[in-house]
Short mmCIF file of C-alpha atoms in Angstrom, two decimals:
data_model
loop_
_atom_site.label_atom_id
_atom_site.label_comp_id
_atom_site.label_asym_id
_atom_site.label_seq_id
_atom_site.Cartn_x
_atom_site.Cartn_y
_atom_site.Cartn_z
CA MET A 1 5.31 262.51 -83.38
CA PRO A 2 2.43 260.03 -83.03
CA ASN A 3 1.74 257.97 -79.95
CA PHE A 4 3.19 254.67 -81.12
CA LYS A 5 1.12 252.81 -78.52
CA GLN A 6 -1.85 253.66 -80.74
CA ILE A 7 -0.11 252.62 -83.98
CA HIS A 8 -0.89 248.95 -84.52
CA ASN A 9 -0.38 248.45 -88.26
CA ALA A 10 0.71 250.05 -91.53
CA GLU A 11 -2.72 251.60 -92.06
CA ASP A 12 -2.41 253.45 -88.74
CA LEU A 13 0.91 254.88 -89.96
CA ARG A 14 -0.76 255.91 -93.22
CA ARG A 15 -3.43 257.83 -91.28
CA ALA A 16 -0.78 259.46 -89.10
CA ALA A 17 1.12 260.53 -92.23
CA ALA A 18 -2.08 262.01 -93.69
CA ARG A 19 -2.33 264.26 -90.63
CA TYR A 20 1.26 265.46 -91.15
CA LEU A 21 1.53 265.84 -94.93
CA PRO A 22 -0.20 268.40 -97.16
CA LYS A 23 -2.84 266.62 -99.22
CA PRO A 24 -0.99 266.87 -102.58
CA VAL A 25 2.13 265.36 -101.01
CA PHE A 26 0.13 262.62 -99.31
CA ASP A 27 -1.67 261.84 -102.57
CA PHE A 28 1.65 261.61 -104.41
CA ILE A 29 2.61 258.70 -102.15
CA ASP A 30 -0.84 257.19 -101.76
CA GLY A 31 -2.14 257.36 -105.33
CA GLY A 32 -1.82 255.18 -108.39
CA ALA A 33 -2.23 255.38 -112.14
CA GLU A 34 -5.49 256.36 -113.86
CA ASP A 35 -8.49 254.66 -112.14
CA GLU A 36 -6.15 252.99 -109.62
CA VAL A 37 -7.36 249.49 -110.53
CA ALA A 38 -3.83 248.09 -110.28
CA LEU A 39 -3.35 249.87 -106.96
CA ARG A 40 -6.48 248.28 -105.49
CA ASN A 41 -5.77 244.87 -107.00
CA ASN A 42 -2.33 244.83 -105.39
CA ARG A 43 -4.15 244.66 -102.06
CA ALA A 44 -7.18 242.62 -103.09
CA VAL A 45 -5.05 239.77 -104.41
CA PHE A 46 -3.93 238.85 -100.89
CA GLU A 47 -7.51 237.90 -100.04
CA ARG A 48 -7.30 235.21 -102.72
CA VAL A 49 -4.51 233.44 -100.83
CA ARG A 50 -5.43 231.65 -97.62
CA PHE A 51 -3.43 229.64 -95.13
CA ARG A 52 -3.47 225.91 -94.36
CA PRO A 53 -1.84 225.70 -90.92
CA ARG A 54 -0.26 222.69 -89.30
CA THR A 55 -1.24 222.64 -85.63
CA MET A 56 0.59 219.54 -84.36
CA ALA A 57 3.96 221.21 -83.92
CA ASP A 58 6.15 222.65 -81.19
CA VAL A 59 6.61 226.31 -82.13
CA SER A 60 7.67 227.60 -78.74
CA SER A 61 11.01 228.77 -80.18
CA ARG A 62 10.92 230.62 -83.52
CA SER A 63 13.37 232.60 -85.65
CA LEU A 64 12.87 235.05 -88.52
CA ALA A 65 16.54 234.91 -89.51
CA THR A 66 17.08 234.21 -93.19
CA THR A 67 19.29 235.19 -96.10
CA LEU A 68 18.59 237.87 -98.69
CA LEU A 69 20.84 237.86 -101.75
CA GLY A 70 23.06 235.34 -100.03
CA GLN A 71 23.74 237.43 -96.93
CA PRO A 72 22.20 237.13 -93.45
CA SER A 73 19.10 239.16 -92.71
CA ALA A 74 17.19 239.35 -89.44
CA ALA A 75 13.89 239.05 -91.32
CA PRO A 76 12.71 238.37 -94.90
CA ILE A 77 12.00 242.05 -95.56
CA ALA A 78 13.84 245.14 -96.80
CA ILE A 79 12.91 248.75 -97.54
CA ALA A 80 12.32 249.46 -101.23
CA PRO A 81 13.92 252.33 -103.16
CA MET A 82 11.75 255.44 -103.35
CA GLY A 83 12.62 258.76 -104.95
CA GLY A 84 11.92 262.13 -103.40
CA LEU A 85 11.57 260.80 -99.87
CA SER A 86 12.99 263.94 -98.31
CA ASN A 87 9.99 265.83 -99.68
CA PHE A 88 7.92 263.83 -97.22
CA ALA A 89 10.10 264.06 -94.13
CA PRO A 90 13.53 265.58 -93.45
CA ALA A 91 16.43 263.21 -94.10
CA ALA A 92 13.96 260.40 -94.75
CA GLU A 93 16.49 258.16 -96.53
CA LEU A 94 18.89 258.43 -93.62
CA ALA A 95 16.07 257.64 -91.18
CA MET A 96 15.17 254.54 -93.16
CA ALA A 97 18.76 253.33 -93.47
CA ARG A 98 19.39 253.76 -89.75
CA ALA A 99 16.19 251.95 -88.82
CA CYS A 100 17.03 249.11 -91.21
CA ALA A 101 20.58 248.82 -89.88
CA ALA A 102 19.32 248.64 -86.30
CA ALA A 103 16.78 245.98 -87.30
CA GLY A 104 19.30 243.92 -89.28
CA ILE A 105 17.60 244.20 -92.68
CA PRO A 106 18.72 245.82 -95.98
CA TYR A 107 17.84 249.26 -97.30
CA CYS A 108 17.83 250.21 -101.00
CA LEU A 109 18.73 253.80 -101.94
CA SER A 110 17.05 255.39 -104.96
CA THR A 111 18.79 257.24 -107.79
CA ALA A 112 16.41 260.11 -106.98
CA ALA A 113 17.38 260.20 -103.29
CA GLY A 114 18.03 263.37 -101.36
CA ILE A 115 21.33 262.02 -99.98
CA SER A 116 24.39 260.89 -101.89
CA ILE A 117 25.70 257.35 -102.16
CA GLU A 118 28.80 258.28 -100.19
CA ASP A 119 27.11 260.34 -97.47
CA LEU A 120 24.64 257.58 -96.66
CA ARG A 121 27.42 255.01 -96.38
CA ALA A 122 29.43 257.32 -94.13
CA ALA A 123 26.39 257.90 -91.90
CA VAL A 124 25.52 254.19 -91.60
CA PRO A 125 28.81 252.34 -92.12
CA ASP A 126 27.49 248.95 -90.95
CA ALA A 127 24.22 248.96 -92.90
CA ARG A 128 23.39 246.50 -95.65
CA LEU A 129 22.88 248.92 -98.54
CA TRP A 130 21.58 248.24 -102.04
CA TYR A 131 21.39 250.82 -104.82
CA GLN A 132 18.60 251.30 -107.33
CA LEU A 133 19.70 252.50 -110.77
CA TYR A 134 17.58 254.37 -113.25
CA VAL A 135 19.61 254.25 -116.46
CA PHE A 136 20.45 257.52 -118.23
CA LYS A 137 21.08 258.32 -121.89
CA ASP A 138 24.68 259.27 -121.15
CA ASP A 139 26.62 256.10 -120.36
CA ARG A 140 29.20 258.16 -118.50
CA VAL A 141 26.53 258.97 -115.92
CA ASN A 142 25.60 255.31 -115.54
CA GLU A 143 29.20 254.20 -115.24
CA GLY A 144 29.98 256.94 -112.74
CA ILE A 145 27.04 256.07 -110.51
CA VAL A 146 27.76 252.34 -110.65
CA ARG A 147 31.45 252.83 -109.82
CA ARG A 148 30.57 255.06 -106.87
CA ALA A 149 28.10 252.53 -105.45
CA GLN A 150 30.70 249.79 -105.86
CA ALA A 151 33.38 251.84 -104.13
CA ALA A 152 31.03 252.67 -101.25
CA GLY A 153 30.37 249.01 -100.54
CA TYR A 154 26.79 248.70 -101.71
CA GLU A 155 25.96 245.00 -101.98
CA ALA A 156 23.50 244.99 -104.86
CA LEU A 157 22.53 247.04 -107.89
CA MET A 158 18.82 247.09 -108.69
CA VAL A 159 18.03 248.30 -112.22
CA THR A 160 14.46 249.56 -112.55
CA THR A 161 12.95 248.90 -115.97
CA ASP A 162 9.18 249.44 -115.64
CA THR A 163 8.98 253.19 -116.27
CA HIS A 164 9.43 253.44 -120.04
CA VAL A 165 6.92 256.31 -120.35
CA GLY A 166 5.57 258.91 -117.98
CA PRO A 167 2.61 257.62 -115.94
CA LYS A 168 -0.82 259.23 -115.81
CA ARG A 169 -1.43 259.75 -112.10
CA GLU A 170 -4.65 261.69 -111.95
CA ARG A 171 -4.48 262.62 -108.28
CA ASP A 172 -1.22 264.43 -109.02
CA ARG A 173 -2.69 266.16 -112.06
CA ARG A 174 -5.73 267.37 -110.12
CA ASN A 175 -3.47 268.58 -107.33
CA GLY A 176 -1.15 270.41 -109.71
CA PHE A 177 1.77 268.21 -108.65
CA THR A 178 3.88 267.65 -111.77
CA LEU A 179 7.53 268.75 -111.81
CA THR A 180 6.79 270.54 -108.57
CA LEU A 181 3.69 271.62 -106.66
CA GLU A 182 1.87 274.45 -108.42
CA ARG A 183 1.46 277.56 -106.25
CA THR A 184 -2.29 277.87 -106.53
CA PRO A 185 -4.39 279.42 -103.74
CA ARG A 186 -5.80 275.98 -102.95
CA ASN A 187 -2.35 274.40 -102.69
CA VAL A 188 -1.00 277.26 -100.60
CA ALA A 189 -3.89 276.75 -98.19
CA ARG A 190 -3.27 273.00 -98.09
CA VAL A 191 0.41 273.49 -97.34
CA LEU A 192 -0.21 276.09 -94.63
CA ALA A 193 -2.70 273.70 -93.03
CA ARG A 194 0.28 271.46 -92.18
CA PRO A 195 2.58 273.84 -90.25
CA ARG A 196 4.77 271.08 -88.80
CA TRP A 197 5.60 269.80 -92.30
CA VAL A 198 6.25 273.39 -93.44
CA TRP A 199 8.72 273.86 -90.60
CA ASP A 200 10.39 270.46 -90.89
CA VAL A 201 10.70 270.23 -94.67
CA LEU A 202 10.39 273.67 -96.25
CA ILE A 203 12.05 275.84 -93.62
CA ARG A 204 14.44 273.74 -91.55
CA ALA A 205 15.62 271.16 -94.11
CA GLY A 206 14.65 272.65 -97.47
CA LEU A 207 13.42 270.69 -100.46
CA PRO A 208 16.20 268.32 -101.56
CA SER A 209 18.02 268.11 -104.84
CA MET A 210 19.34 264.80 -106.22
CA PRO A 211 22.98 264.81 -105.12
CA ASN A 212 23.77 261.55 -106.89
CA LEU A 213 23.28 263.36 -110.20
CA THR A 214 25.10 266.60 -109.36
CA PRO A 215 28.60 265.42 -110.43
CA TYR A 216 27.29 264.89 -113.96
CA ALA A 217 24.88 267.81 -114.20
CA PRO A 218 26.00 271.09 -112.61
CA GLU A 219 22.57 272.55 -113.37
CA VAL A 220 21.02 270.25 -110.77
CA VAL A 221 20.93 272.67 -107.85
CA ASP A 222 17.44 272.27 -106.36
CA SER A 223 14.37 270.04 -106.38
CA LEU A 224 12.90 271.51 -109.58
CA SER A 225 16.10 271.36 -111.65
CA ALA A 226 16.81 267.83 -110.37
CA THR A 227 13.37 266.57 -111.37
CA LYS A 228 13.64 268.24 -114.77
CA TYR A 229 17.07 266.69 -115.44
CA PHE A 230 15.89 263.28 -114.25
CA ILE A 231 12.88 263.26 -116.60
CA GLU A 232 14.66 264.67 -119.64
CA ASN A 233 17.84 262.59 -119.45
CA ARG A 234 16.66 259.14 -118.45
CA ARG A 235 17.00 256.35 -120.99
CA TYR A 236 13.46 255.15 -121.54
CA ALA A 237 14.52 252.33 -123.89
CA PHE A 238 16.30 249.63 -121.90
CA ASP A 239 16.87 246.18 -123.39
CA TYR A 240 18.96 243.07 -122.82
CA ASP A 241 22.03 244.58 -124.47
CA HIS A 242 21.89 247.46 -121.99
CA LEU A 243 21.56 244.94 -119.16
CA ARG A 244 24.67 243.10 -120.35
CA ALA A 245 26.54 246.41 -120.37
CA VAL A 246 25.53 247.10 -116.77
CA ARG A 247 26.56 243.56 -115.83
CA LYS A 248 30.09 244.29 -117.09
CA LEU A 249 30.29 247.36 -114.86
CA TRP A 250 28.95 245.84 -111.66
CA ASN A 251 30.72 243.14 -109.64
CA GLY A 252 28.05 242.51 -107.01
CA LYS A 253 24.55 241.12 -107.11
CA LEU A 254 22.59 242.49 -110.08
CA LEU A 255 18.79 242.65 -109.88
CA VAL A 256 16.16 243.86 -112.32
CA LYS A 257 13.10 245.50 -110.76
CA GLY A 258 9.76 245.68 -112.54
CA VAL A 259 9.55 242.14 -113.91
CA LEU A 260 6.17 240.37 -114.12
CA ARG A 261 6.78 237.74 -116.80
CA PRO A 262 8.58 234.39 -116.42
CA ASP A 263 10.10 234.60 -119.90
CA GLU A 264 11.71 237.94 -119.03
CA ALA A 265 13.07 236.53 -115.78
CA VAL A 266 14.71 233.69 -117.72
CA ARG A 267 16.24 236.09 -120.26
CA ILE A 268 17.53 238.32 -117.47
CA MET A 269 19.20 235.30 -115.90
CA GLU A 270 20.79 234.43 -119.25
CA CYS A 271 22.17 237.99 -119.47
CA GLY A 272 23.92 237.65 -116.13
CA GLY A 273 21.23 238.94 -113.80
CA ASP A 274 21.34 237.44 -110.32
CA GLY A 275 17.74 238.16 -109.45
CA VAL A 276 14.49 239.92 -110.16
CA VAL A 277 12.11 242.06 -108.16
CA LEU A 278 8.53 241.34 -109.16
CA SER A 279 6.88 244.76 -109.14
CA ASN A 280 4.26 246.87 -110.86
CA HIS A 281 5.68 250.02 -109.25
CA GLY A 282 3.02 249.87 -106.58
CA GLY A 283 0.26 250.36 -109.15
CA ARG A 284 1.69 253.76 -110.02
CA ASN A 285 2.56 253.16 -113.69
CA LEU A 286 0.64 250.70 -115.88
CA GLU A 287 -3.07 250.68 -115.10
CA SER A 288 -4.65 247.21 -114.84
CA SER A 289 -1.24 245.63 -114.45
CA ALA A 290 -1.25 242.19 -112.87
CA ALA A 291 -0.32 242.19 -109.20
CA PRO A 292 3.19 240.84 -108.59
CA LEU A 293 1.80 238.27 -106.16
CA GLU A 294 -0.35 236.85 -108.98
CA MET A 295 2.71 236.31 -111.15
CA LEU A 296 4.99 235.02 -108.41
CA PRO A 297 4.34 231.25 -108.71
CA GLU A 298 4.88 231.27 -112.48
CA VAL A 299 8.13 233.23 -112.25
CA VAL A 300 9.46 231.05 -109.44
CA ASP A 301 8.62 227.91 -111.42
CA ALA A 302 10.47 229.29 -114.45
CA VAL A 303 13.74 230.16 -112.69
CA GLY A 304 13.73 227.71 -109.79
CA ARG A 305 16.53 228.34 -107.32
CA LYS A 306 18.85 229.73 -109.97
CA MET A 307 17.81 233.33 -109.24
CA HIS A 308 16.93 235.49 -106.27
CA VAL A 309 13.23 236.34 -106.51
CA LEU A 310 12.10 239.34 -104.47
CA ILE A 311 8.74 241.07 -104.65
CA ASP A 312 7.02 244.35 -103.78
CA SER A 313 3.71 246.20 -104.37
CA GLY A 314 0.78 245.99 -101.97
CA PHE A 315 2.45 244.52 -98.89
CA ARG A 316 0.98 245.89 -95.66
CA ARG A 317 0.93 242.97 -93.22
CA GLY A 318 3.22 240.27 -91.97
CA THR A 319 0.67 237.77 -93.27
CA ASP A 320 1.18 239.28 -96.75
CA VAL A 321 4.91 238.64 -96.46
CA VAL A 322 4.40 235.02 -95.40
CA LYS A 323 2.03 234.42 -98.32
CA ALA A 324 4.72 235.62 -100.72
CA LEU A 325 7.32 233.40 -99.05
CA ALA A 326 4.99 230.42 -99.36
CA LEU A 327 4.63 231.13 -103.08
CA GLY A 328 8.39 231.14 -103.52
CA ALA A 329 9.70 234.66 -102.88
CA GLU A 330 13.01 235.01 -101.07
CA GLY A 331 12.00 238.32 -99.52
CA VAL A 332 9.67 241.31 -99.68
CA LEU A 333 10.43 244.98 -100.28
CA MET A 334 8.28 247.52 -98.43
CA GLY A 335 7.57 250.84 -100.16
CA ARG A 336 4.58 253.02 -99.29
CA PRO A 337 4.31 251.85 -95.67
CA ALA A 338 7.92 252.90 -95.07
CA ALA A 339 7.32 256.30 -96.68
CA PHE A 340 4.29 256.86 -94.46
CA ALA A 341 6.23 255.66 -91.42
CA ALA A 342 9.04 258.13 -92.11
CA ALA A 343 6.55 260.96 -92.58
CA ALA A 344 4.66 260.06 -89.43
CA GLY A 345 7.62 259.55 -87.14
CA GLY A 346 11.02 259.70 -88.84
CA GLU A 347 13.49 256.99 -87.85
CA ALA A 348 11.31 255.96 -84.92
CA GLY A 349 8.34 255.57 -87.26
CA VAL A 350 10.26 253.32 -89.63
CA ALA A 351 11.62 251.29 -86.72
CA HIS A 352 8.07 250.89 -85.42
CA LEU A 353 6.87 249.67 -88.82
CA ILE A 354 9.68 247.11 -89.04
CA GLY A 355 8.85 245.93 -85.52
CA LEU A 356 5.17 245.54 -86.42
CA MET A 357 6.03 243.55 -89.54
CA LYS A 358 8.45 241.30 -87.66
CA ASP A 359 5.86 240.64 -84.97
CA GLU A 360 3.16 239.73 -87.51
CA ILE A 361 5.52 237.49 -89.49
CA ASP A 362 6.54 235.74 -86.27
CA ARG A 363 2.93 235.17 -85.20
CA THR A 364 1.99 233.83 -88.62
CA LEU A 365 5.01 231.54 -88.58
CA GLY A 366 3.84 230.06 -85.29
CA TYR A 367 0.24 229.63 -86.40
CA LEU A 368 1.41 227.75 -89.50
CA GLY A 369 3.37 225.32 -87.35
CA CYS A 370 6.76 226.64 -88.45
CA THR A 371 9.75 227.64 -86.36
CA ALA A 372 11.94 229.04 -89.17
CA ILE A 373 11.49 230.95 -92.42
CA ASP A 374 12.81 228.08 -94.53
CA GLN A 375 10.00 225.84 -93.27
CA ILE A 376 7.34 227.90 -95.07
CA GLU A 377 6.14 225.94 -98.10
CA ARG A 378 3.60 226.24 -100.90
CA ASP A 379 1.52 223.63 -99.23
CA HIS A 380 0.83 226.17 -96.45
CA VAL A 381 -1.45 228.17 -98.77
CA LEU A 382 -4.53 227.76 -100.95
CA ILE A 383 -5.15 230.16 -103.80
CA ASP A 384 -8.23 231.02 -105.85
CA HIS A 385 -8.59 230.45 -109.55
CA GLY A 386 -6.94 233.03 -111.77
CA PHE A 387 -3.36 232.72 -110.55
CA PRO A 388 -0.87 231.72 -113.25
CA GLY A 389 1.17 228.72 -112.19
CA ARG A 390 -1.66 226.94 -110.38
CA ASN A 391 -0.38 223.65 -111.76
CA ALA A 392 2.69 223.98 -109.56
CA PRO A 393 3.12 221.61 -106.59
CA GLY A 394 1.00 222.62 -103.62
CA LEU A 395 -1.27 224.95 -105.60
#
């Protein structure tokens, strides 16, 4: 467990996770596709957005309270869905959900989680839970998963649509991390160099399966068989007709994750979608993909207030979150930082990350002359050339 007094930001948590995780496991979280241009651009784009503060304001009393998907949230952030988290730290999904519940923000469970829909709800009965759906070829699987999430009281269904083909992540290929980690002498040495992870994950907890798939695939009994089933049985062709079919199954908020185009956002709305998550999968899929923040103004201008617009990919600071809010996002999903926080310190690590983000958002709010989240406006930021939607008010 790190000394949290020395952990001041998400990058500190990343470094702490690197000391805990074997290098191939760390690289799986940390890396991106091909030359990692999209990965780097997701961060670099924030430097192209700068603040215009108002200083003549009384900001002695401030609040981060807001609404996400129409429900109260203590801050404009949530934890994004991530598969395989329990490979990084034992019961990582549970740690994240508990930390989110304590902080008053939502948590989104992945299809590829190491805990079932029902078990997570039973463990955190008061949490705001969302569920991320990867769609499978067999519609009975999709219907079964959706019905279970509905019955367990999950508020929102988030359909991920940006993984039509397998990505080329070269760090993973060099490390021999494909379906599972290859047992090469180098990898054995790397794993043994992290004895605490070996004890926590391999010995005490064991590598997880994907229990949300087990009712439909009896062959899913361990991490390898789960990954194999997931890859071979996913539906890689997902279109608007499929979205309409999911809409008929699901009674709650329906989001589509992986959107970067305003025309797609409009079509999704026409098909019954309640919102979109602007995302390039953290730079892990399509190389040279535009950063979601770049596309945010154009998407917001296209859908107005008719849809919930959330965003992820590249967010590391509270200032990053406020920039997205100024450009029209309703909230921000945190991915890699939460994974590193769970690896570095379990539930306490995730809670520390959320606390850091809240503190930075609060400070930025005050510096901008705002006392509430809904006071953040486009006119609080300046952006460089190259952003779509620059003709929008305040840009």
